Short mmCIF file of C-alpha atoms and ligand atoms in Angstrom, two decimals:
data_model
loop_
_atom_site.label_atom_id
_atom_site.label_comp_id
_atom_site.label_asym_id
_atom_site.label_seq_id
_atom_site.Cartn_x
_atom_site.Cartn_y
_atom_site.Cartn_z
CA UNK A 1 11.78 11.00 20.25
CA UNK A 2 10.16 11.16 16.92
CA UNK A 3 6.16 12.54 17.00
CA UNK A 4 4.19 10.60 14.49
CA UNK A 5 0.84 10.48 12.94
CA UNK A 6 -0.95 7.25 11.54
CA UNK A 7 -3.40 7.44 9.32
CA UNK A 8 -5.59 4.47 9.53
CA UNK A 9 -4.33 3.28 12.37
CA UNK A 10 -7.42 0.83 12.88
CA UNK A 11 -6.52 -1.28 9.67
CA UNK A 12 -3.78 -4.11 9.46
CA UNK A 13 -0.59 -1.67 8.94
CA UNK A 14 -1.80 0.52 11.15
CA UNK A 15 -2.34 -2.30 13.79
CA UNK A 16 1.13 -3.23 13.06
CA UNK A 17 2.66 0.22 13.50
CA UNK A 18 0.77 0.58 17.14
CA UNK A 19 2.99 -2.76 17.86
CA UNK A 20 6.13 -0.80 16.84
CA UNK A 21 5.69 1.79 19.10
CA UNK A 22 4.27 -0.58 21.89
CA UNK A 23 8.38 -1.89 21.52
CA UNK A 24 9.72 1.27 21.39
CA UNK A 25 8.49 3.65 23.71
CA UNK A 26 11.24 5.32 23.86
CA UNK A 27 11.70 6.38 20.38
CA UNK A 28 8.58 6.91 18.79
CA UNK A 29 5.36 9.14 20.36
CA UNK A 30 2.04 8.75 18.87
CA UNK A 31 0.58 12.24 18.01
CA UNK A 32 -2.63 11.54 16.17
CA UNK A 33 -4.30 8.73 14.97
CA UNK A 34 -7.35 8.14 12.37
CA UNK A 35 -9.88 5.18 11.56
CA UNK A 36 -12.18 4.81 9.01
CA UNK A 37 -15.20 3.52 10.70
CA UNK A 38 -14.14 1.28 13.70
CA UNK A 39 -14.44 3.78 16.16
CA UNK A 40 -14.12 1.34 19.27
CA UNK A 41 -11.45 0.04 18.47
CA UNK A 42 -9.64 3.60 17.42
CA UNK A 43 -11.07 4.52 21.28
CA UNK A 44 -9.09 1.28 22.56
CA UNK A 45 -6.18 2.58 20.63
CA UNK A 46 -6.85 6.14 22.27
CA UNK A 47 -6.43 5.06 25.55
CA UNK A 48 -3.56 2.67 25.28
CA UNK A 49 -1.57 5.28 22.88
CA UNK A 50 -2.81 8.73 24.23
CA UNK A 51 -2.50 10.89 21.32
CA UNK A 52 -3.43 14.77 21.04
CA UNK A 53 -5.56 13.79 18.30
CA UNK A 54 -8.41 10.77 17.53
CA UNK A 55 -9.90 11.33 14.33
CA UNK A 56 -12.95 8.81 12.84
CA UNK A 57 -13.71 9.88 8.93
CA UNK A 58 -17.13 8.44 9.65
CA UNK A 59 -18.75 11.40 11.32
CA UNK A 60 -21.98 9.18 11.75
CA UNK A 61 -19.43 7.72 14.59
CA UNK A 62 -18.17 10.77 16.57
CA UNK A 63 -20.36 11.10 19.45
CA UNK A 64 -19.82 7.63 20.05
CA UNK A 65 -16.28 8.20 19.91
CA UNK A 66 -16.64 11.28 21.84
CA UNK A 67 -18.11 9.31 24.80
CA UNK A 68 -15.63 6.64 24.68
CA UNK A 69 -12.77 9.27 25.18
CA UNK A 70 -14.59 11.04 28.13
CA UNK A 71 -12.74 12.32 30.27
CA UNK A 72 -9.76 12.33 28.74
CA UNK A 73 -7.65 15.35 26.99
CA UNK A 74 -7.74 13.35 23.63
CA UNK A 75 -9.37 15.72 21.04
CA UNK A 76 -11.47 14.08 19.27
CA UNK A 77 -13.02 15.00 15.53
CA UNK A 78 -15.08 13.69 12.69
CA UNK A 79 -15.02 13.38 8.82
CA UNK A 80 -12.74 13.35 5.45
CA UNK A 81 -11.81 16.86 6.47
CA UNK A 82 -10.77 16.31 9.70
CA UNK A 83 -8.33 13.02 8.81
CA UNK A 84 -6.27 15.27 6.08
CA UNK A 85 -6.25 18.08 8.84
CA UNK A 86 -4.65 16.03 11.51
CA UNK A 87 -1.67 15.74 9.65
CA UNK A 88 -1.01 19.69 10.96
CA UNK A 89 -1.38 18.55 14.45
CA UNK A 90 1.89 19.84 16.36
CA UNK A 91 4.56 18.05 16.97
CA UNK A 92 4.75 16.22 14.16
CA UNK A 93 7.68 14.88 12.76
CA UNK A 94 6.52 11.79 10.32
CA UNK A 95 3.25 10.53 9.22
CA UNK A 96 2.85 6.66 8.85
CA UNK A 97 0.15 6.78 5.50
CA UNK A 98 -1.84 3.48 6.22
CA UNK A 99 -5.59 4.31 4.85
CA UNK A 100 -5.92 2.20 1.81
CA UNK A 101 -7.11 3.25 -1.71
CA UNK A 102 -7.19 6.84 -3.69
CA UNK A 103 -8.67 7.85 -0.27
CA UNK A 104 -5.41 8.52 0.82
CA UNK A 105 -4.16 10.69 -1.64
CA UNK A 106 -5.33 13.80 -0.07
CA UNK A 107 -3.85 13.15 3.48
CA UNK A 108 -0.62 12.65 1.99
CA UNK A 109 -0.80 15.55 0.04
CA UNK A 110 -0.95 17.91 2.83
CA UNK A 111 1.59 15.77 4.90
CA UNK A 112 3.94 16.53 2.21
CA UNK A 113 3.17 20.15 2.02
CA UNK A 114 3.36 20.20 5.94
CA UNK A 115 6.95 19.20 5.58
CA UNK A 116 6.39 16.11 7.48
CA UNK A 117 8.35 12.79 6.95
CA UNK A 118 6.01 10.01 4.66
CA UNK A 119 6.43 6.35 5.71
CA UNK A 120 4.16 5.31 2.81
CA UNK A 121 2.04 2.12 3.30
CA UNK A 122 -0.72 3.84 0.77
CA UNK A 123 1.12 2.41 -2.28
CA UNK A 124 -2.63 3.70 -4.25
CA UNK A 125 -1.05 7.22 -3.51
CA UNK A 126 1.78 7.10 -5.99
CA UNK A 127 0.29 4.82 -8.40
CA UNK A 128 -2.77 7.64 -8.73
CA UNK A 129 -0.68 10.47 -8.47
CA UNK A 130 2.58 9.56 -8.95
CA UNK A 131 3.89 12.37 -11.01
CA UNK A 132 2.19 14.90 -8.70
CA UNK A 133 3.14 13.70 -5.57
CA UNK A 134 7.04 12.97 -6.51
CA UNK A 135 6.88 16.78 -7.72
CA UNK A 136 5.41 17.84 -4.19
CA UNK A 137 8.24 15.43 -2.64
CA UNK A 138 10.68 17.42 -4.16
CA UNK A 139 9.49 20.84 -3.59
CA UNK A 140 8.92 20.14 0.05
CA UNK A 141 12.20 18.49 0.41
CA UNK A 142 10.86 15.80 2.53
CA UNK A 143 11.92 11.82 2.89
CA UNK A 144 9.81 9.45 1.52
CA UNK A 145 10.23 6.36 3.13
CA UNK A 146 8.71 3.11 1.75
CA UNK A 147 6.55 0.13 4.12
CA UNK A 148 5.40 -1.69 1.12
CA UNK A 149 7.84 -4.63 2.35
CA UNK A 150 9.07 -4.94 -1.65
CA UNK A 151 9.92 -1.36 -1.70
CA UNK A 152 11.37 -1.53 1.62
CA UNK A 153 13.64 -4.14 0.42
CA UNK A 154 14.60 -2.27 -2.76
CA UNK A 155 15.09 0.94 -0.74
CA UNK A 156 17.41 -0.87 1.97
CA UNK A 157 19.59 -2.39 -0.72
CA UNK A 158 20.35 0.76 -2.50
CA UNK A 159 21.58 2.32 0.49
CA UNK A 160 25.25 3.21 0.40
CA UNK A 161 25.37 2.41 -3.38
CA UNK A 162 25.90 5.43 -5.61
CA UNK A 163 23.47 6.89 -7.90
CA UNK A 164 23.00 5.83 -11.35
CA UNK A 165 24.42 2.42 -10.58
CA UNK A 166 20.87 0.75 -10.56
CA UNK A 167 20.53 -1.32 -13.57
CA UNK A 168 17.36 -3.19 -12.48
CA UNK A 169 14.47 -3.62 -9.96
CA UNK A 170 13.45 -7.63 -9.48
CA UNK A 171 10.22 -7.48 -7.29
CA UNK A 172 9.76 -10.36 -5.80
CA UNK A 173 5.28 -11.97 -5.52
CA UNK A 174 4.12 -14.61 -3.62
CA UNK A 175 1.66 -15.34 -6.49
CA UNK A 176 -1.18 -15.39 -3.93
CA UNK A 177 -3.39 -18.28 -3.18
CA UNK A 178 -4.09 -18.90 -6.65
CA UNK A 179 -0.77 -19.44 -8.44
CA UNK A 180 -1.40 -22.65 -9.62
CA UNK A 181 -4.69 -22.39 -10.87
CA UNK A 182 -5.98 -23.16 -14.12
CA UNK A 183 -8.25 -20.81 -15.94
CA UNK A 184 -11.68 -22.95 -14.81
CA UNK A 185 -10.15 -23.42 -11.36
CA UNK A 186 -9.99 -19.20 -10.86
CA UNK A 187 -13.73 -18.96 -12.65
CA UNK A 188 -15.58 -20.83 -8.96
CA UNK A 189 -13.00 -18.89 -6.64
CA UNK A 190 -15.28 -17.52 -3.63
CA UNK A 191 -14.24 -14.58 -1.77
CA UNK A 192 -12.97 -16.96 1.53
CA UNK A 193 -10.69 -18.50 -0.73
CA UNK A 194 -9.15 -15.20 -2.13
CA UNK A 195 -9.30 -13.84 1.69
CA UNK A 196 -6.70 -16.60 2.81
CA UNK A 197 -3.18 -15.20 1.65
CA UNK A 198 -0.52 -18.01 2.07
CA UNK A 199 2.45 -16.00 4.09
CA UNK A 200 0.61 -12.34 4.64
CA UNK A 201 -2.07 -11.54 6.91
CA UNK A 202 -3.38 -8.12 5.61
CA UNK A 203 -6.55 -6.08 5.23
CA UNK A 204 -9.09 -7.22 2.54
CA UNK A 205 -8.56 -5.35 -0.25
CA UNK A 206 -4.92 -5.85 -0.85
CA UNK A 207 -4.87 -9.41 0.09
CA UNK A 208 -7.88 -9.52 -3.51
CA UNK A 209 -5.13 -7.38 -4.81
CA UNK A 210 -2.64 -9.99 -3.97
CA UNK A 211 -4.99 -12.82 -5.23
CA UNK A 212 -5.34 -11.35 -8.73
CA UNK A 213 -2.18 -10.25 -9.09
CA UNK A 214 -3.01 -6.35 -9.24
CA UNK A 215 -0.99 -5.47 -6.15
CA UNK A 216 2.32 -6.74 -8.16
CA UNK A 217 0.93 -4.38 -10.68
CA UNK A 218 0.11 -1.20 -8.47
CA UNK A 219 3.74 -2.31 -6.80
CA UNK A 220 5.83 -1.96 -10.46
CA UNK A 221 4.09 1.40 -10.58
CA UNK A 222 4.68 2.35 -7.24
CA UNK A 223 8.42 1.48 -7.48
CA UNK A 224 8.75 3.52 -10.82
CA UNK A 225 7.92 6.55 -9.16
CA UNK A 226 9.81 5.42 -5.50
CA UNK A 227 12.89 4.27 -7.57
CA UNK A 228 12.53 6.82 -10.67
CA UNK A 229 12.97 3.77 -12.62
CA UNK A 230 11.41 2.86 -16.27
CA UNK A 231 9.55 0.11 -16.53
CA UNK A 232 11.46 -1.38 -18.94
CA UNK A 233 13.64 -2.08 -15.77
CA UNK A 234 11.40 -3.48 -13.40
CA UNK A 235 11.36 -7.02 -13.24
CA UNK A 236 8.63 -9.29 -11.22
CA UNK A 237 9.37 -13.24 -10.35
CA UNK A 238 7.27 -15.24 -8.35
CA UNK A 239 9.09 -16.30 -5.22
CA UNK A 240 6.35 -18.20 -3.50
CA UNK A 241 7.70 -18.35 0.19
CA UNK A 242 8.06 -14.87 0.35
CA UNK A 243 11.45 -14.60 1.64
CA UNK A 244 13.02 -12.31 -0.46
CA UNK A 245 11.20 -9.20 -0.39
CA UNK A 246 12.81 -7.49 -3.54
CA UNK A 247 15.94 -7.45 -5.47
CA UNK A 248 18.01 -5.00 -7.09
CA UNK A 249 20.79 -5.43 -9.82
CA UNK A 250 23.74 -2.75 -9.92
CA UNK A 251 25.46 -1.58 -12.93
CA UNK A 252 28.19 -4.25 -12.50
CA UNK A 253 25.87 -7.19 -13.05
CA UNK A 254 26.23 -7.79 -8.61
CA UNK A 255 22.35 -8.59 -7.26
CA UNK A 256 21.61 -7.87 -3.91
CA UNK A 257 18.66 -8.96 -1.88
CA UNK A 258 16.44 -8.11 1.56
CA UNK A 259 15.81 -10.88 3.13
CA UNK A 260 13.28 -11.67 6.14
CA UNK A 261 10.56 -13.53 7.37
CA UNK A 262 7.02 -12.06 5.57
CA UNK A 263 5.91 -9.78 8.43
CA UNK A 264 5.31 -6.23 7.99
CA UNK A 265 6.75 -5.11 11.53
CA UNK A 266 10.28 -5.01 9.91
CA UNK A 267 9.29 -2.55 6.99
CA UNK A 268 7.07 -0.84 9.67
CA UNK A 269 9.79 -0.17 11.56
CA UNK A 270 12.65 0.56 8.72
CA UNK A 271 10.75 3.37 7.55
CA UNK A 272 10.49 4.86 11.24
CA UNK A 273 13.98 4.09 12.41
CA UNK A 274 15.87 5.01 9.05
CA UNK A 275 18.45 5.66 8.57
CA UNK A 276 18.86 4.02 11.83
CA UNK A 277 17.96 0.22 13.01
CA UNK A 278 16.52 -0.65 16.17
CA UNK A 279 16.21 -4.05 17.49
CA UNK A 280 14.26 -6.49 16.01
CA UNK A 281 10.59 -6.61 15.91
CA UNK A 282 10.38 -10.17 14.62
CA UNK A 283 12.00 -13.32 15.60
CA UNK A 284 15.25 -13.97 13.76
CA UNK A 285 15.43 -15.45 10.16
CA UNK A 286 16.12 -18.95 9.95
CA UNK A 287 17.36 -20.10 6.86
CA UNK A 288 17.05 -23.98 7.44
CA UNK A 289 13.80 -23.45 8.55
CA UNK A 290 12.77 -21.42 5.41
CA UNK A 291 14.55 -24.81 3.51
CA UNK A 292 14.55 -23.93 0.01
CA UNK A 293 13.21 -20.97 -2.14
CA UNK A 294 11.90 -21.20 -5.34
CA UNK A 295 10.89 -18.58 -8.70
CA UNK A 296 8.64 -18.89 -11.56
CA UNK A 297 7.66 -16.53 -14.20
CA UNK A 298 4.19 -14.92 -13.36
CA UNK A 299 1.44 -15.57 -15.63
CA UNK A 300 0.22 -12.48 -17.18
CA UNK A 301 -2.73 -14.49 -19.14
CA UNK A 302 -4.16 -15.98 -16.17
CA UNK A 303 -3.69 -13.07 -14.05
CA UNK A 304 -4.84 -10.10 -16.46
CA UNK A 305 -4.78 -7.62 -13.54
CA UNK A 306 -1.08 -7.47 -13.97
CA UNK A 307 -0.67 -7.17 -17.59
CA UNK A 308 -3.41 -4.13 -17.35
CA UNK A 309 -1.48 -2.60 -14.74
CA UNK A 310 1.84 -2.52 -16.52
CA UNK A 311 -0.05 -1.39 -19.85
CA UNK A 312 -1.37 1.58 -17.32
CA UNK A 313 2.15 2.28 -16.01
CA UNK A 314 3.55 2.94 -19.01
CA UNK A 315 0.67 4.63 -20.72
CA UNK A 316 0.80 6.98 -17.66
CA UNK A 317 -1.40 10.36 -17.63
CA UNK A 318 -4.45 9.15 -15.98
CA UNK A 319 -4.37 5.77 -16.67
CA UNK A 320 -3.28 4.45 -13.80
CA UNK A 321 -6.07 6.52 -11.74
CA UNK A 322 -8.45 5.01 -14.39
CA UNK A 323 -7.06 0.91 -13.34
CA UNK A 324 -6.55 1.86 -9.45
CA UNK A 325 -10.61 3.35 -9.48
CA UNK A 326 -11.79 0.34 -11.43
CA UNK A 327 -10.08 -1.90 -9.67
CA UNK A 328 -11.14 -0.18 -6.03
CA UNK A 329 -15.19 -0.98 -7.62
CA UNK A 330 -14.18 -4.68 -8.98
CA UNK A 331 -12.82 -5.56 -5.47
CA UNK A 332 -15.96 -4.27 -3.74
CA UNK A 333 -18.18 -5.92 -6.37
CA UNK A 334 -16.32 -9.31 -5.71
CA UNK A 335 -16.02 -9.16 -2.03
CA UNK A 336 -20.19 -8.46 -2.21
CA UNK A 337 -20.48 -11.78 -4.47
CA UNK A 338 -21.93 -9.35 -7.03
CA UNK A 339 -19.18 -10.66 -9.13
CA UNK A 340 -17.19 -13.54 -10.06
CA UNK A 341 -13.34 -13.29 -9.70
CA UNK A 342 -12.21 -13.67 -13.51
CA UNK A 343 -14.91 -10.49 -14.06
CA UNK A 344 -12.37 -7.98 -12.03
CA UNK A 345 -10.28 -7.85 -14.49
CA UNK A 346 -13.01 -7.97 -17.22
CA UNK A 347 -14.58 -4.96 -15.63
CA UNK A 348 -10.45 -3.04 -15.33
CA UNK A 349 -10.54 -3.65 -19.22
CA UNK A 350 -13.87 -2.14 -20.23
CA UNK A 351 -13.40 0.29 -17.42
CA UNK A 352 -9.34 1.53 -18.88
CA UNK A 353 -11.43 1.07 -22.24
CA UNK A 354 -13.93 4.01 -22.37
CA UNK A 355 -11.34 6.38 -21.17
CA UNK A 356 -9.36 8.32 -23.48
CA UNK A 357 -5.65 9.00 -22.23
CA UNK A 358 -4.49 12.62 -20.39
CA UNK A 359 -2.02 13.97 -19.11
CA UNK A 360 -1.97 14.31 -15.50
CA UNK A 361 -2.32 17.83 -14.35
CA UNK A 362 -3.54 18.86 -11.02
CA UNK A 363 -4.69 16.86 -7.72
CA UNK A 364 -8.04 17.68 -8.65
CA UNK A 365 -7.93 16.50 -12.13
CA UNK A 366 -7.02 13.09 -10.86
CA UNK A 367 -9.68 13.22 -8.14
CA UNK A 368 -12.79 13.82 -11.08
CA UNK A 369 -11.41 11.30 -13.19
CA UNK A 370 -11.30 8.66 -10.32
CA UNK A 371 -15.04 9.70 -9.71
CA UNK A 372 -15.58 9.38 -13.21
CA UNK A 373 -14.06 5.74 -13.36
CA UNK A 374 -16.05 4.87 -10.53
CA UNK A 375 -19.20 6.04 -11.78
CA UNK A 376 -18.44 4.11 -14.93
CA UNK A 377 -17.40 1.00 -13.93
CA UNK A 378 -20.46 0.55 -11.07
CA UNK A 379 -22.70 1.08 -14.14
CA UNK A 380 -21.00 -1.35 -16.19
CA UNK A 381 -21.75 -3.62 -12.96
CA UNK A 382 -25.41 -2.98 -13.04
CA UNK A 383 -25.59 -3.73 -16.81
CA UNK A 384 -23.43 -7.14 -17.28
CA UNK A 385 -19.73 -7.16 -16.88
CA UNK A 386 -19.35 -8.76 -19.83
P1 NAD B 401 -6.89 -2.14 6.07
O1 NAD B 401 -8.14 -2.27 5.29
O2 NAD B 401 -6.58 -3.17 7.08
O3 NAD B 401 -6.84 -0.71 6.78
C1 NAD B 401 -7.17 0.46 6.10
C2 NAD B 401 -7.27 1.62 7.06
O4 NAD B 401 -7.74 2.77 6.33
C3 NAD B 401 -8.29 1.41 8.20
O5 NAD B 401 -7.84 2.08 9.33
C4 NAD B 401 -9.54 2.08 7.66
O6 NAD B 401 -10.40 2.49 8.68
C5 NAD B 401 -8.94 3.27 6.94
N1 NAD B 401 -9.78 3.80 5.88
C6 NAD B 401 -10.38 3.10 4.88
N2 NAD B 401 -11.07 3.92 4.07
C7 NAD B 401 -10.91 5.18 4.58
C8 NAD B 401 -11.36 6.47 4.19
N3 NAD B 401 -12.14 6.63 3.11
N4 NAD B 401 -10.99 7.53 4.92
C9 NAD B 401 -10.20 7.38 6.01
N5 NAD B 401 -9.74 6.19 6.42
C10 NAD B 401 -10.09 5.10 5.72
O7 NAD B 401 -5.71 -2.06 4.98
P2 NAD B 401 -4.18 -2.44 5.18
O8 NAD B 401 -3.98 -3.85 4.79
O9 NAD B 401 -3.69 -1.96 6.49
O10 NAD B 401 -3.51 -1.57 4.00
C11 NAD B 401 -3.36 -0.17 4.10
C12 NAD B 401 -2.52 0.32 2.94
O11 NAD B 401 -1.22 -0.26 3.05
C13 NAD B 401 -3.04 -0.12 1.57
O12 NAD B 401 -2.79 0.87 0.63
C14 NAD B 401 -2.22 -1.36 1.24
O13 NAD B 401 -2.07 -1.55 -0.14
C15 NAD B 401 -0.89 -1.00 1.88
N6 NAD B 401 -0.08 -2.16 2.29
C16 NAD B 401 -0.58 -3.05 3.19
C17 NAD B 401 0.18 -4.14 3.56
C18 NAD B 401 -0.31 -5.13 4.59
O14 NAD B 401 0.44 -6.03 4.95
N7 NAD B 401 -1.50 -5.00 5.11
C19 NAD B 401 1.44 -4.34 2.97
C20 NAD B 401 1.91 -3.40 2.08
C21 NAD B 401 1.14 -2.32 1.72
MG1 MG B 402 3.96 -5.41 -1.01
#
């Protein structure tokens, strides 16, 4: 039985990793969970899952969530504080890292430091800190385990294959609902249209992040640090069906693939199971069905996001703290119509722009500078974009 924690268990991965354990009651006990601000539903979850621990980072929201979870012996505690802290909770084995943005840097910090087991959905974690936490990885001695179905992929076909025979990453993107826009098309895009993801069904900001291209971007820094690869080796072709989840090519020239239908209940479960597998949590592939799969090049001219995100990967030092804070504002901003959906990147650029390159130091370091970015880029939003 493995004790785990999920942090942001109310979102879209964390929904999905409640369904794992729903299947597999057996193997997997649910410890603690967290929520951002949905605080009935993290009740709902309370009382099917009966964890130790219920933690809501709103703390406007505990004493409803106190009164929901009455009468139980669910502890039940408020704030940013809180959320990091119930990664301590006891038992604990492996913490699921599903809050999405910088905000869960932190959390996984002291998971790591706690010794616990990371099955990393937070993919803003390592592009903000990557250096950091792969240092903290390694000091801890703890398994890092991606869900980021790409990573997933990559990580199941390197098992059994021996080190230094990687010659190349190919990550595989869907190219979003947008891939076959033209420049004037993507100026008039409205929010709905970016919300509706073509194979994934995911939370809001990743499936902008998907739109625009930057989650390919965050996900070639993410698997640089995952794969301790250089970037000059990480590959990205549009596979628009989404049936390939990543490739890798050995030293020998052989290319091997993961293969599945696009549903994050498989990585979900990977990541817990490793290096086991369980039965499956999705229907089975059917490759008549699926028909034919096709790849294309991805536009790094219509879809800036990407290009900037690269440029930020290799620059390193803070940059990428710089793009992911930017970005985090430009999403907002478009989601609140208080931009259009070409100005996300425009606002990355100015944003990357007025910052002068660092090395990356301390935790703390990365945490001023991604206020800093912030701060910056919402004032560029209050005085023009462009
Ligand atoms: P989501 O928006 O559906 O859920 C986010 C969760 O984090 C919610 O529980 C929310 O309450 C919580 N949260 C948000 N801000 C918080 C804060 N400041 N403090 C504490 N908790 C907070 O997002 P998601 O789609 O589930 O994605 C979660 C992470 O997983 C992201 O980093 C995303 O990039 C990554 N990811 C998601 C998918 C997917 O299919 N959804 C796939 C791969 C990777
Ligand atoms: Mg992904």
């Amino acid at each position: 039985m493995k004790n785990i924690a999920i942090l942001g268990a109310t979102g879209s991965i964390g929904s999905s990793t409640l369904e794992v354990v729903r299947n597999n009651p057996d193997k997997l006990r649910v410890r603690a969970i967290t929520g951002g601000k949905k605080w009935q539903q993290l009740a709902k979850q309370a009382l099917e899952f009966k964890p130790d621990l219920a933690v809501i980072a709103d703390k406007s929201a505990y004493d409803l969530l106190k009164t929901a979870l009455a009468g139980t012996s669910i502890k039940v505690e408020a704030g940013a504080d809180a959320v990091i802290a119930a990664v301590e909770a006891e038992p604990l084995d492996a913490v699921v890292a599903a809050i999405v943005g910088a905000a869960g840097l932190l959390p996984v910090m002291a998971a790591i430091e706690k010794g616990r087991q990371i099955c990393l959905a937070n993919k803003e974690t390592l592009v903000v800190g990557g250096s950091l936490v792969m240092q903290a990885i390694k000091k801890a001695d703890v398994d890092l385990l991606p869900v980021d179905s790409e990573h997933s992929a990559i990580f199941q076909c390197l098992q059994g294959s021996p080190e230094k025979s990687l010659n190349k990453i190919i990550i595989t993107a869907s190219g979003g609902p947008f891939r076959t826009f033209s420049r004037e098309q993507l100026l008039a895009v409205t929010p709905e249209q970016a919300l509706k993801h073509p194979n994934w069904d995911m939370g809001g900001k990743i499936t902008i992040d998907s739109a625009t291209l930057m989650n390919k971007g965050l996900e070639i820094i993410e698997a640089h640090w995952l794969f301790n690869t250089d970037y000059d080796n990480i590959e990205v072709v549009v596979h628009p069906q989404s049936i390939i989840h990543s490739l890798v090519e050995f030293s020998d020239g052989s290319v091997i693939a993961q293969l599945g239908w696009p549903d994050m209940r498989l990585p979900i479960q990977y990541a817990l199971s490793w290096p086991q597998r369980w039965s499956p949590p999705v229907p089975a592939l059917d490759l008549v069905r699926v028909g034919s799969m096709t790849f294309e090049a991805p536009d790094l001219n219509r879809f800036a996001c990407l290009a900037y995100a690269i440029e930020a990967g290799r620059a390193g030092g803070i940059m990428p703290c710089v793009l992911n804070a930017a970005n985090e504002v430009a999403v907002a901003a478009f989601l609140k119509r208080k931009i259009g959906f070409t100005e996300i990147p425009a606002l990355i650029r100015r944003t990357m722009d007025s910052f002068t390159n660092q090395p990356a130091k301390t935790i703390g370091q990365l945490l001023e500078v991604d206020t800093q970015a912030r701060e910056k880029a919402a004032a560029m939003l209050t005085n023009g974009v462009n």
